[in-house]
């Protein structure tokens, strides 16, 4: 069944797919994504309005949106020239706006190398307020103007605190040096208080971290090999049986790499329903941390309206045996299942799915190009896979159609 609540990420990918597909119509894209034609059209128009792009001429097979003010074609050459000149002016204005935004973001990149990102954005706005309008800077960096002005009004107080922190750091360094570099924040705090300074131990610890002052830490010998409950043996509840009598009973998941032109990779985690082979959850990222598979399982829960009582089968990847992922499965009411270590046959259905994805999207190429193209290509294939791609395990029906017929048959029997 289709998702009722679409995430902002899904909407953005859907709009990008429509805008980047030559000759695409709302109807064709909506069919690929399994959504209503009016829904994708609304998303596209809302995105264009947000970017300040005027409505474009209708594509083949699409009716011009009502009330957009788009001029109708005319046979008068002079009027046509006027319309084209107006359109060119609109596009040039849009291009100037985008060029300004790119210039701002390019200059802002160095401010976000570390530290408090929000404060870095405020600092960037302050440092470039003479080159660009504060309003435009705040819009591009996604910060509230009132928050920026509030931050600006506290500049004097911050400068005072910074001076006080520098003076405190000098005193801390003196105490630290006298101790032979052994004192940490608790003992340094005690020394400061004994000398008459009124200082909080949290502030001392913060200043020591800020100025990279650390004491010697002597620790007791402890046992480090402690079994992680999430890493304990998980039974194989599938036994290579990748079928299910009903949707929502059995799921399987895996991770695959997506090669890029520069030699780097993106990574795709998927969650498939064993009944119809439907992709109910996926996540694409430039890392293989637990968050990658957690996001995919979270999307599956949103798609199905819950996963309570389901079995989720994976391999023994570090992400799936982590404590965090075990806790997430417990929260969703999911029972974990894992195949044998080092046996790809125990998760063969997922391996086959990922092989099909790469074969049909790469089509003989070695890589997907840049990350944006990679993400868009895989997104388009995954959504089309559910709505249109015929699957041999489903009697050559798409996963969505196979589930629809199953639900119809159940209702008929119940009646």
C-alpha positions as CSV (number, residue, x, y, z in Angstrom):
1,X,0.0,0.0,0.0
2,X,1.3,3.5,-0.8
3,X,2.5,5.9,1.9
4,X,0.0,8.4,3.0
5,X,2.5,10.9,4.5
6,X,5.4,11.6,2.2
7,X,8.6,12.9,3.7
8,X,10.2,16.2,2.6
9,X,13.1,14.1,1.2
10,X,10.7,12.0,-0.9
11,X,8.9,15.1,-2.2
12,X,12.3,16.8,-3.2
13,X,13.4,13.6,-5.0
14,X,10.1,13.4,-6.8
15,X,10.3,17.0,-8.0
16,X,14.0,16.6,-9.0
17,X,13.0,13.5,-11.0
18,X,10.3,15.4,-12.9
19,X,12.4,18.4,-13.6
20,X,15.4,16.4,-14.8
21,X,13.5,13.9,-17.1
22,X,13.2,15.3,-20.6
23,X,9.7,14.9,-22.0
24,X,8.3,13.7,-18.7
25,X,4.7,14.5,-17.8
26,X,3.0,14.7,-14.5
27,X,1.0,11.6,-15.4
28,X,4.0,9.5,-16.3
29,X,6.0,10.5,-13.2
30,X,3.0,10.0,-11.0
31,X,2.6,6.5,-12.4
32,X,6.2,5.7,-11.8
33,X,6.0,6.9,-8.2
34,X,2.6,5.4,-7.4
35,X,1.1,8.7,-6.5
36,X,-1.7,11.0,-7.7
37,X,-1.0,13.2,-10.7
38,X,-2.3,16.2,-8.9
39,X,0.0,15.5,-6.0
40,X,3.3,15.6,-8.1
41,X,2.0,18.7,-9.9
42,X,1.4,20.5,-6.6
43,X,4.8,19.6,-5.4
44,X,6.5,20.9,-8.6
45,X,4.6,24.2,-8.6
46,X,5.2,24.7,-4.9
47,X,9.0,24.1,-5.5
48,X,9.1,26.5,-8.4
49,X,7.3,29.2,-6.4
50,X,9.8,28.7,-3.5
51,X,12.7,29.1,-5.9
52,X,11.1,32.1,-7.6
53,X,10.8,30.4,-11.0
54,X,7.9,31.5,-13.2
55,X,5.7,28.7,-14.5
56,X,7.1,27.3,-17.7
57,X,5.4,26.4,-20.9
58,X,3.4,23.1,-20.7
59,X,5.2,20.0,-21.7
60,X,3.7,17.7,-24.3
61,X,0.5,16.0,-22.9
62,X,0.2,18.4,-20.0
63,X,-2.4,21.1,-19.6
64,X,-1.2,24.5,-18.5
65,X,-1.9,25.1,-14.8
66,X,-5.0,27.2,-14.3
67,X,-4.4,30.6,-12.7
68,X,-0.6,30.7,-13.3
69,X,-0.7,33.7,-15.6
70,X,1.2,31.8,-18.3
71,X,0.4,33.6,-21.6
72,X,-1.3,31.5,-24.2
73,X,0.4,30.9,-27.6
74,X,-0.4,33.7,-30.1
75,X,-0.1,33.9,-33.8
76,X,1.0,37.6,-33.7
77,X,4.8,37.6,-34.3
78,X,5.3,40.9,-32.4
79,X,3.3,39.6,-29.4
80,X,5.2,36.3,-29.5
81,X,8.5,38.2,-29.5
82,X,7.3,40.2,-26.5
83,X,6.3,37.1,-24.6
84,X,9.7,35.5,-25.4
85,X,11.6,38.6,-24.3
86,X,9.6,38.6,-21.0
87,X,10.4,35.0,-20.5
88,X,14.1,35.5,-21.1
89,X,14.0,38.4,-18.6
90,X,12.4,36.0,-16.0
91,X,15.0,33.3,-16.7
92,X,17.8,35.8,-16.4
93,X,16.5,37.1,-13.1
94,X,16.2,33.5,-11.8
95,X,19.7,32.7,-13.0
96,X,21.1,35.8,-11.2
97,X,19.3,34.8,-8.0
98,X,20.7,31.2,-8.3
99,X,24.2,32.6,-9.0
100,X,24.0,34.8,-5.9
101,X,22.9,31.8,-3.8
102,X,25.8,29.6,-5.2
103,X,28.3,32.4,-4.5
104,X,27.0,32.8,-0.9
105,X,27.1,29.0,-0.2
106,X,30.6,28.7,-1.7
107,X,31.9,31.4,0.6
108,X,30.0,30.0,3.5
109,X,31.6,26.5,3.2
110,X,34.7,27.3,5.2
111,X,32.7,28.6,8.1
112,X,31.1,25.2,8.6
113,X,34.3,23.2,9.0
114,X,33.7,22.7,12.7
115,X,32.2,24.1,15.9
116,X,28.7,25.4,16.3
117,X,27.2,25.4,12.9
118,X,24.4,27.8,13.8
119,X,26.9,30.3,15.3
120,X,29.0,29.9,12.2
121,X,26.0,30.9,10.1
122,X,25.4,34.0,12.2
123,X,29.0,34.9,11.9
124,X,29.0,34.5,8.1
125,X,25.9,36.7,7.8
126,X,27.6,39.3,10.0
127,X,30.9,39.2,8.0
128,X,29.2,39.5,4.6
129,X,26.3,41.9,5.5
130,X,28.0,44.6,3.4
131,X,28.3,42.4,0.3
132,X,24.8,41.0,0.4
133,X,21.4,41.8,2.0
134,X,21.0,40.4,5.4
135,X,17.6,39.1,4.3
136,X,19.1,37.2,1.4
137,X,21.9,35.8,3.5
138,X,19.5,34.5,6.1
139,X,17.3,32.9,3.5
140,X,20.1,31.1,1.8
141,X,21.6,29.9,5.1
142,X,18.2,29.0,6.5
143,X,18.4,31.1,9.6
144,X,15.8,33.4,11.2
145,X,16.6,37.1,10.9
146,X,15.3,37.8,14.3
147,X,17.6,35.1,15.7
148,X,20.6,36.6,13.9
149,X,19.8,40.1,15.3
150,X,19.4,38.6,18.8
151,X,22.8,36.9,18.4
152,X,24.3,40.2,17.2
153,X,22.9,42.1,20.2
154,X,24.8,39.7,22.5
155,X,28.2,40.3,20.8
156,X,29.5,42.6,23.5
157,X,28.6,40.1,26.3
158,X,30.3,37.3,24.3
159,X,33.4,39.4,23.9
160,X,33.6,40.0,27.6
161,X,33.2,36.2,28.3
162,X,35.9,35.4,25.7
163,X,38.3,37.8,27.4
164,X,37.5,36.3,30.8
165,X,38.0,32.8,29.4
166,X,41.4,33.8,28.0
167,X,42.5,35.1,31.4
168,X,41.2,32.0,33.1
169,X,43.0,29.8,30.6
170,X,46.3,31.5,31.4
171,X,45.8,30.8,35.1
172,X,44.8,27.2,34.3
173,X,48.0,26.7,32.3
174,X,50.0,28.0,35.2
175,X,48.4,25.6,37.6
176,X,48.7,22.8,35.1
177,X,52.4,23.4,34.5
178,X,53.1,23.5,38.3
179,X,51.4,20.1,38.6
180,X,53.7,18.7,36.0
181,X,50.8,18.4,33.6
182,X,49.0,16.0,35.8
183,X,46.0,18.0,37.0
184,X,42.6,17.7,35.3
185,X,39.6,20.0,35.7
186,X,38.6,18.8,39.2
187,X,42.0,19.5,40.8
188,X,42.5,22.7,38.7
189,X,39.1,23.9,40.0
190,X,40.2,23.1,43.6
191,X,43.4,25.1,43.1
192,X,41.5,28.1,41.7
193,X,39.0,28.1,44.5
194,X,41.8,27.9,47.1
195,X,43.4,31.0,45.6
196,X,40.1,32.8,46.1
197,X,38.6,32.5,42.6
198,X,34.9,31.8,42.4
199,X,34.6,29.5,39.4
200,X,32.4,26.6,38.4
201,X,34.0,23.2,37.7
202,X,32.0,23.0,34.4
203,X,33.5,26.2,33.2
204,X,37.0,25.0,34.0
205,X,36.4,21.8,32.1
206,X,35.0,23.8,29.1
207,X,37.9,26.2,29.0
208,X,40.4,23.3,29.3
209,X,38.8,21.6,26.3
210,X,38.7,24.8,24.4
211,X,42.4,25.4,24.9
212,X,43.4,21.8,24.7
213,X,44.7,21.5,28.2
214,X,44.4,18.0,29.6
215,X,45.7,16.2,32.7
216,X,47.1,12.7,33.0
217,X,44.4,10.1,33.4
218,X,45.3,7.1,35.4
219,X,42.7,4.4,35.1
220,X,42.1,1.1,36.8
221,X,42.6,-2.0,34.8
222,X,39.2,-3.1,33.6
223,X,37.8,-6.0,31.5
224,X,37.2,-4.6,28.0
225,X,35.8,-7.7,26.3
226,X,32.2,-7.4,27.4
227,X,29.6,-9.2,25.3
228,X,27.2,-6.8,23.6
229,X,23.6,-8.2,23.9
230,X,22.9,-7.0,20.4
231,X,25.9,-8.9,19.1
232,X,24.9,-12.2,20.6
233,X,23.8,-15.1,18.4
234,X,20.6,-14.3,16.5
235,X,18.8,-17.4,15.1
236,X,18.1,-17.9,11.4
237,X,14.3,-17.9,11.3
238,X,14.2,-17.9,7.5
239,X,16.2,-21.0,6.7
240,X,16.5,-19.7,3.1
241,X,12.7,-19.4,2.8
242,X,12.1,-16.0,1.3
243,X,8.4,-16.3,0.9
244,X,5.5,-15.1,3.1
245,X,1.8,-15.8,3.2
246,X,0.8,-12.2,3.9
247,X,2.3,-8.8,3.5
248,X,4.0,-7.4,6.6
249,X,5.0,-10.8,8.0
250,X,8.6,-11.2,6.9
251,X,11.1,-8.6,5.7
252,X,14.7,-8.9,4.6
253,X,17.4,-6.2,4.3
254,X,20.9,-5.6,3.1
255,X,23.4,-2.9,2.1
256,X,25.0,-2.4,-1.2
257,X,27.5,0.1,-2.6
258,X,26.9,2.6,-5.4
259,X,30.1,3.5,-7.2
260,X,30.8,7.2,-8.1
261,X,33.0,8.7,-10.8
262,X,35.6,10.0,-8.4
263,X,36.2,6.5,-6.8
264,X,34.0,7.2,-3.8
265,X,30.8,5.5,-3.0
266,X,27.3,6.0,-1.8
267,X,25.6,3.2,0.2
268,X,22.0,1.9,-0.2
269,X,20.2,0.1,2.6
270,X,16.9,-1.6,1.7
271,X,14.0,-3.3,3.4
272,X,12.0,-5.8,1.2
273,X,8.7,-7.5,2.0
274,X,9.1,-11.2,1.3
275,X,5.4,-11.5,0.2
276,X,5.6,-9.2,-2.8
277,X,9.3,-8.2,-2.9
278,X,8.1,-4.7,-2.5
279,X,10.8,-2.2,-1.3
280,X,9.0,-0.7,1.7
281,X,12.1,1.1,3.1
282,X,15.4,2.4,1.8
283,X,18.1,4.9,2.7
284,X,21.0,6.3,0.7
285,X,24.1,7.9,2.5
286,X,27.8,8.4,2.1
287,X,28.5,6.2,5.1
288,X,27.8,2.7,6.4
289,X,27.0,3.6,10.0
290,X,24.1,2.1,11.9
291,X,22.0,5.2,11.0
292,X,21.9,4.0,7.4
293,X,20.0,0.8,8.2
294,X,18.0,2.5,10.9
295,X,16.7,5.1,8.5
296,X,15.7,2.3,6.1
297,X,13.8,0.4,8.8
298,X,12.2,3.6,10.0
299,X,10.9,4.3,6.4
300,X,9.5,0.7,6.3
301,X,7.6,1.3,9.6
302,X,6.1,4.5,8.1
303,X,5.2,2.8,4.8
304,X,3.5,-0.1,6.5
305,X,2.0,1.9,9.4
306,X,4.0,-0.2,11.9
307,X,6.2,-3.4,12.0
308,X,4.9,-5.0,15.2
309,X,5.2,-8.8,15.1
310,X,7.3,-8.9,11.9
311,X,10.5,-10.8,11.4
312,X,13.4,-8.9,9.8
313,X,16.2,-11.0,8.2
314,X,19.7,-9.7,7.5
315,X,23.3,-10.8,7.3
316,X,25.8,-10.3,10.1
317,X,26.9,-6.8,9.0
318,X,28.2,-4.6,11.8
319,X,25.3,-2.3,11.4
320,X,22.7,-5.0,12.0
321,X,24.4,-6.6,15.0
322,X,24.8,-3.2,16.8
323,X,23.1,-2.5,20.1
324,X,21.5,0.6,18.6
325,X,19.8,-1.4,15.8
326,X,18.7,-4.1,18.2
327,X,17.1,-1.5,20.4
328,X,15.3,0.0,17.3
329,X,14.0,-3.4,16.3
330,X,12.7,-3.9,19.9
331,X,11.0,-0.5,19.7
332,X,9.2,-1.5,16.5
333,X,8.3,-4.9,17.8
334,X,10.5,-6.6,15.2
335,X,12.1,-10.0,15.7
336,X,15.6,-10.2,14.2
337,X,16.8,-13.1,12.1
338,X,20.3,-13.6,10.6
339,X,21.8,-16.2,8.3
340,X,25.1,-17.9,8.7
341,X,28.3,-15.8,8.9
342,X,29.9,-15.5,5.5
343,X,27.1,-17.2,3.6
344,X,25.5,-15.0,0.9
345,X,23.0,-17.7,0.1
346,X,21.3,-17.1,3.4
347,X,20.3,-13.6,2.1
348,X,20.1,-14.5,-1.6
349,X,16.9,-12.6,-2.3
350,X,18.4,-9.3,-1.3
351,X,21.6,-10.0,-3.1
352,X,19.6,-10.7,-6.3
353,X,17.6,-7.5,-5.8
354,X,20.7,-5.4,-5.5
355,X,22.2,-7.1,-8.6
356,X,19.1,-6.3,-10.6
357,X,19.2,-2.7,-9.4
358,X,22.8,-2.1,-10.5
359,X,22.4,-4.0,-13.8
360,X,19.3,-2.0,-14.8
361,X,20.5,1.4,-13.6
362,X,24.2,1.3,-14.6
363,X,23.5,-0.5,-17.9
364,X,27.1,-1.4,-18.4
365,X,28.6,1.8,-17.0
366,X,31.2,1.6,-14.3
367,X,29.7,4.3,-12.1
368,X,26.8,6.6,-11.6
369,X,28.7,9.8,-12.0
370,X,28.2,12.4,-9.3
371,X,26.3,11.8,-6.0
372,X,23.2,13.8,-7.1
373,X,22.8,11.8,-10.4
374,X,23.4,8.6,-8.5
375,X,20.7,9.4,-5.9
376,X,18.2,10.5,-8.5
377,X,18.8,7.4,-10.7
378,X,18.4,5.0,-7.8
379,X,15.4,6.8,-6.4
380,X,13.6,6.7,-9.8
381,X,14.4,2.9,-10.2
382,X,13.2,2.1,-6.7
383,X,9.9,3.9,-7.1
384,X,9.3,2.5,-10.5
385,X,10.2,-1.0,-9.2
386,X,7.3,-0.9,-6.8
387,X,4.7,0.6,-9.2
388,X,5.6,-0.8,-12.6
389,X,8.4,-3.3,-12.8
390,X,7.1,-6.8,-13.2
391,X,8.6,-9.4,-10.9
392,X,8.8,-13.1,-11.7
393,X,8.1,-14.1,-8.1
394,X,4.8,-12.3,-8.4
395,X,3.6,-13.9,-11.6
396,X,5.1,-11.0,-13.5
397,X,3.0,-8.4,-11.6
398,X,4.5,-5.3,-10.0
399,X,4.8,-5.5,-6.2
400,X,2.1,-2.9,-5.7
401,X,-0.3,-4.7,-8.1
402,X,0.4,-8.1,-6.5
403,X,-0.5,-6.7,-3.1
404,X,-3.5,-5.0,-4.4
405,X,-4.9,-8.2,-5.9
406,X,-4.1,-10.0,-2.7
407,X,-6.1,-7.6,-0.6
408,X,-9.0,-7.7,-3.1
409,X,-9.1,-11.5,-2.9
410,X,-9.2,-11.3,0.9
411,X,-12.1,-8.9,0.9
412,X,-13.9,-11.1,-1.6
413,X,-13.5,-14.2,0.6
414,X,-14.5,-12.3,3.7
415,X,-17.7,-11.2,2.0
